[in-house]
PDB file of C-alpha atoms and ligand atoms in Angstrom:
ATOM      1  CA  MET K  93       0.000   0.000   0.000  1.00 70.00           C
ATOM      2  CA  GLU K  94       2.603   2.494  -1.126  1.00 72.00           C
ATOM      3  CA  ASN K  95       0.222   5.462  -1.293  1.00 92.00           C
ATOM      4  CA  CYS K  96      -1.179   4.958   2.189  1.00 98.00           C
ATOM      5  CA  ILE K  97       0.131   7.586   4.643  1.00 98.00           C
ATOM      6  CA  PHE K  98      -0.157   5.273   7.631  1.00 98.00           C
ATOM      7  CA  CYS K  99       1.588   2.377   5.848  1.00 98.00           C
ATOM      8  CA  ARG K 100       4.386   4.822   5.108  1.00 97.00           C
ATOM      9  CA  ILE K 101       4.492   5.805   8.793  1.00 98.00           C
ATOM     10  CA  VAL K 102       4.721   2.092   9.683  1.00 98.00           C
ATOM     11  CA  GLU K 103       7.634   1.755   7.245  1.00 97.00           C
ATOM     12  CA  LYS K 104       9.266   4.882   8.806  1.00 97.00           C
ATOM     13  CA  GLN K 105       9.220   6.588   5.405  1.00 96.00           C
ATOM     14  CA  ILE K 106       7.260   9.391   7.091  1.00 97.00           C
ATOM     15  CA  PRO K 107       8.386  10.428  10.584  1.00 98.00           C
ATOM     16  CA  SER K 108       5.984  10.295  13.508  1.00 98.00           C
ATOM     17  CA  LYS K 109       6.180  10.706  17.254  1.00 98.00           C
ATOM     18  CA  ILE K 110       5.840   7.075  18.284  1.00 98.00           C
ATOM     19  CA  VAL K 111       4.551   6.256  21.762  1.00 98.00           C
ATOM     20  CA  TYR K 112       4.232   2.474  21.360  1.00 98.00           C
ATOM     21  CA  GLU K 113       5.322  -0.125  18.837  1.00 98.00           C
ATOM     22  CA  ASP K 114       5.326  -3.891  18.601  1.00 98.00           C
ATOM     23  CA  GLU K 115       5.180  -6.481  15.840  1.00 98.00           C
ATOM     24  CA  ASN K 116       1.539  -5.814  14.986  1.00 98.00           C
ATOM     25  CA  VAL K 117       0.666  -2.332  16.199  1.00 98.00           C
ATOM     26  CA  LEU K 118       1.961   1.245  16.067  1.00 98.00           C
ATOM     27  CA  ALA K 119       0.800   4.218  18.140  1.00 98.00           C
ATOM     28  CA  PHE K 120       1.845   7.805  17.526  1.00 98.00           C
ATOM     29  CA  HIS K 121       0.783  11.381  18.195  1.00 98.00           C
ATOM     30  CA  ASP K 122      -1.802  12.802  15.803  1.00 98.00           C
ATOM     31  CA  ILE K 123      -0.183  15.546  13.715  1.00 98.00           C
ATOM     32  CA  ASP K 124      -3.186  17.837  14.301  1.00 98.00           C
ATOM     33  CA  SER K 125      -4.069  17.135  17.905  1.00 98.00           C
ATOM     34  CA  LYS K 126      -7.636  17.887  19.014  1.00 97.00           C
ATOM     35  CA  ALA K 127      -6.915  17.445  22.732  1.00 97.00           C
ATOM     36  CA  PRO K 128      -3.871  17.530  25.062  1.00 98.00           C
ATOM     37  CA  VAL K 129      -3.624  13.772  24.513  1.00 98.00           C
ATOM     38  CA  HIS K 130      -4.406  12.686  20.958  1.00 98.00           C
ATOM     39  CA  ILE K 131      -2.857   9.398  19.920  1.00 98.00           C
ATOM     40  CA  LEU K 132      -3.569   7.282  16.862  1.00 99.00           C
ATOM     41  CA  ILE K 133      -3.254   3.505  17.168  1.00 98.00           C
ATOM     42  CA  ILE K 134      -3.099   1.456  14.019  1.00 98.00           C
ATOM     43  CA  PRO K 135      -2.603  -2.154  12.982  1.00 98.00           C
ATOM     44  CA  LYS K 136       0.600  -2.446  10.969  1.00 98.00           C
ATOM     45  CA  GLU K 137      -1.363  -4.514   8.488  1.00 98.00           C
ATOM     46  CA  HIS K 138      -3.250  -2.333   6.002  1.00 98.00           C
ATOM     47  CA  ILE K 139      -6.913  -2.697   6.973  1.00 98.00           C
ATOM     48  CA  PRO K 140      -8.865   0.101   5.238  1.00 98.00           C
ATOM     49  CA  SER K 141     -11.572   0.668   7.861  1.00 98.00           C
ATOM     50  CA  LEU K 142     -13.694  -0.944  10.548  1.00 98.00           C
ATOM     51  CA  ASN K 143     -15.818  -2.352   7.712  1.00 98.00           C
ATOM     52  CA  ASP K 144     -12.891  -4.601   6.815  1.00 98.00           C
ATOM     53  CA  VAL K 145     -12.551  -6.206  10.244  1.00 98.00           C
ATOM     54  CA  ASN K 146     -13.543  -9.860  10.232  1.00 98.00           C
ATOM     55  CA  GLN K 147     -12.937 -13.149  12.034  1.00 97.00           C
ATOM     56  CA  GLN K 148      -9.564 -13.536  10.284  1.00 97.00           C
ATOM     57  CA  ASN K 149      -8.024 -10.218  11.367  1.00 97.00           C
ATOM     58  CA  SER K 150      -9.935  -9.241  14.523  1.00 97.00           C
ATOM     59  CA  GLN K 151      -7.258 -10.512  16.906  1.00 98.00           C
ATOM     60  CA  VAL K 152      -5.258  -7.355  16.300  1.00 98.00           C
ATOM     61  CA  ILE K 153      -8.269  -5.249  17.311  1.00 98.00           C
ATOM     62  CA  ALA K 154      -8.425  -6.925  20.713  1.00 97.00           C
ATOM     63  CA  HIS K 155      -4.697  -6.350  21.043  1.00 98.00           C
ATOM     64  CA  ILE K 156      -5.104  -2.665  20.100  1.00 98.00           C
ATOM     65  CA  PHE K 157      -7.599  -2.187  22.920  1.00 98.00           C
ATOM     66  CA  SER K 158      -5.222  -3.661  25.481  1.00 98.00           C
ATOM     67  CA  VAL K 159      -2.485  -1.358  24.153  1.00 98.00           C
ATOM     68  CA  ILE K 160      -4.862   1.610  24.450  1.00 98.00           C
ATOM     69  CA  VAL K 161      -5.252   0.989  28.181  1.00 98.00           C
ATOM     70  CA  GLN K 162      -1.483   0.868  28.585  1.00 98.00           C
ATOM     71  CA  ILE K 163      -1.007   4.085  26.617  1.00 98.00           C
ATOM     72  CA  ALA K 164      -3.769   5.816  28.586  1.00 98.00           C
ATOM     73  CA  GLU K 165      -1.956   4.888  31.775  1.00 98.00           C
ATOM     74  CA  ASN K 166       1.450   5.969  30.454  1.00 98.00           C
ATOM     75  CA  LEU K 167       0.089   9.346  29.299  1.00 98.00           C
ATOM     76  CA  GLY K 168      -1.758   9.959  32.568  1.00 98.00           C
ATOM     77  CA  VAL K 169      -5.369   9.858  31.390  1.00 98.00           C
ATOM     78  CA  LYS K 170      -6.399   6.383  32.504  1.00 98.00           C
ATOM     79  CA  ASP K 171      -8.112   7.691  35.634  1.00 98.00           C
ATOM     80  CA  SER K 172      -9.166  11.151  34.409  1.00 98.00           C
ATOM     81  CA  GLY K 173     -10.885   9.638  31.377  1.00 98.00           C
ATOM     82  CA  TYR K 174     -10.417   9.440  27.655  1.00 98.00           C
ATOM     83  CA  ARG K 175     -12.334   8.674  24.477  1.00 98.00           C
ATOM     84  CA  VAL K 176     -11.602   6.079  21.800  1.00 98.00           C
ATOM     85  CA  VAL K 177     -12.963   6.849  18.326  1.00 98.00           C
ATOM     86  CA  THR K 178     -12.748   5.245  14.935  1.00 98.00           C
ATOM     87  CA  ASN K 179     -14.252   7.155  12.038  1.00 98.00           C
ATOM     88  CA  CYS K 180     -15.603   4.740   9.439  1.00 98.00           C
ATOM     89  CA  GLY K 181     -16.539   6.069   6.024  1.00 98.00           C
ATOM     90  CA  SER K 182     -17.468   9.469   4.658  1.00 97.00           C
ATOM     91  CA  ASP K 183     -20.332  10.425   6.980  1.00 97.00           C
ATOM     92  CA  ALA K 184     -17.976   9.889   9.922  1.00 97.00           C
ATOM     93  CA  GLY K 185     -15.275  11.958   8.245  1.00 97.00           C
ATOM     94  CA  GLN K 186     -12.703   9.206   7.793  1.00 98.00           C
ATOM     95  CA  SER K 187      -9.830  10.922   5.987  1.00 98.00           C
ATOM     96  CA  VAL K 188      -7.138   8.216   6.068  1.00 98.00           C
ATOM     97  CA  ASN K 189      -8.170   4.842   4.684  1.00 98.00           C
ATOM     98  CA  HIS K 190      -6.057   2.755   7.049  1.00 98.00           C
ATOM     99  CA  LEU K 191      -7.935   1.655  10.170  1.00 98.00           C
ATOM    100  CA  HIS K 192      -7.000   3.797  13.163  1.00 98.00           C
ATOM    101  CA  PHE K 193      -8.299   4.468  16.641  1.00 98.00           C
ATOM    102  CA  HIS K 194      -8.081   7.964  18.083  1.00 98.00           C
ATOM    103  CA  VAL K 195      -7.401   8.189  21.811  1.00 98.00           C
ATOM    104  CA  LEU K 196      -8.394  11.611  23.114  1.00 98.00           C
ATOM    105  CA  GLY K 197      -7.995  12.921  26.635  1.00 98.00           C
ATOM    106  CA  GLY K 198      -6.452  15.457  28.941  1.00 98.00           C
ATOM    107  CA  ARG K 199      -9.504  17.721  28.949  1.00 97.00           C
ATOM    108  CA  SER K 200     -13.266  17.430  29.313  1.00 97.00           C
ATOM    109  CA  LEU K 201     -14.662  16.141  26.005  1.00 97.00           C
ATOM    110  CA  THR K 202     -18.053  17.182  24.689  1.00 95.00           C
ATOM    111  CA  TRP K 203     -20.738  14.652  23.868  1.00 96.00           C
ATOM    112  CA  PRO K 204     -22.299  14.027  21.430  1.00 93.00           C
ATOM    113  CA  PRO K 205     -19.665  14.872  18.815  1.00 87.00           C
ATOM    114  CA  GLY K 206     -20.805  17.109  15.949  1.00 77.00           C
TER     115      GLY K 206
HETATM  116  P1  5GP I 169      -9.645  10.454  10.459  1.00 62.06           P
HETATM  117  O1  5GP I 169     -10.099  11.816  10.035  1.00 62.06           O
HETATM  118  O2  5GP I 169      -9.418   9.546   9.255  1.00 62.06           O
HETATM  119  O3  5GP I 169     -10.500   9.818  11.507  1.00 62.06           O
HETATM  120  O4  5GP I 169      -8.260  10.654  11.179  1.00 62.06           O
HETATM  121  C1  5GP I 169      -7.065  10.811  10.500  1.00 62.06           C
HETATM  122  C2  5GP I 169      -6.136  11.503  11.448  1.00 62.06           C
HETATM  123  O5  5GP I 169      -4.827  11.345  10.954  1.00 62.06           O
HETATM  124  C3  5GP I 169      -6.383  13.010  11.585  1.00 62.06           C
HETATM  125  O6  5GP I 169      -6.673  13.327  12.944  1.00 62.06           O
HETATM  126  C4  5GP I 169      -5.078  13.620  11.090  1.00 62.06           C
HETATM  127  O7  5GP I 169      -4.703  14.769  11.841  1.00 62.06           O
HETATM  128  C5  5GP I 169      -4.088  12.494  11.249  1.00 62.06           C
HETATM  129  N1  5GP I 169      -2.987  12.523  10.281  1.00 62.06           N
HETATM  130  C6  5GP I 169      -3.089  12.669   8.942  1.00 62.06           C
HETATM  131  N2  5GP I 169      -1.874  12.618   8.373  1.00 62.06           N
HETATM  132  C7  5GP I 169      -0.983  12.417   9.375  1.00 62.06           C
HETATM  133  C8  5GP I 169       0.434  12.284   9.403  1.00 62.06           C
HETATM  134  O8  5GP I 169       1.137  12.319   8.402  1.00 62.06           O
HETATM  135  N3  5GP I 169       1.004  12.099  10.636  1.00 62.06           N
HETATM  136  C9  5GP I 169       0.265  12.040  11.781  1.00 62.06           C
HETATM  137  N4  5GP I 169       0.927  11.855  12.924  1.00 62.06           N
HETATM  138  N5  5GP I 169      -1.087  12.161  11.781  1.00 62.06           N
HETATM  139  C10 5GP I 169      -1.702  12.355  10.598  1.00 62.06           C
HETATM  140 ZN1   ZN I 170      -2.131   1.533   5.026  1.00 62.06          ZN
END
């Protein structure tokens, strides 16, 4: 997926501020942060969106959620609270077609989102 920004971040062809990495997952600061804590967590495998999650690849999603808890603790928002969001498709405003989970925290977050 040579034209995918997040695949290029995984390959280190585009720099990012990495907060966690293992064999299957990468987490890094969003370039345009919407909150004091705004991390993106992605599977290294190119999965276009939540619509492409299935029985064959869903193990990495469970792993991502365990990593999210660890990152929330490391960045000091585990107890104060945080939000996990994945935008899927155009009505949700998905702008990068590589599955990613936003972790937002460090301030009071409004609900519902716009
Ligand atoms: P989406 O709108 O698809 O839910 O989220 C995509 C997110 O990726 C946006 O919050 C955007 O700021 C972030 N983003 C886009 N390009 C880059 C990049 O090159 N580096 C980083 N760190 N974040 C990016
Ligand atoms: Zn990709």
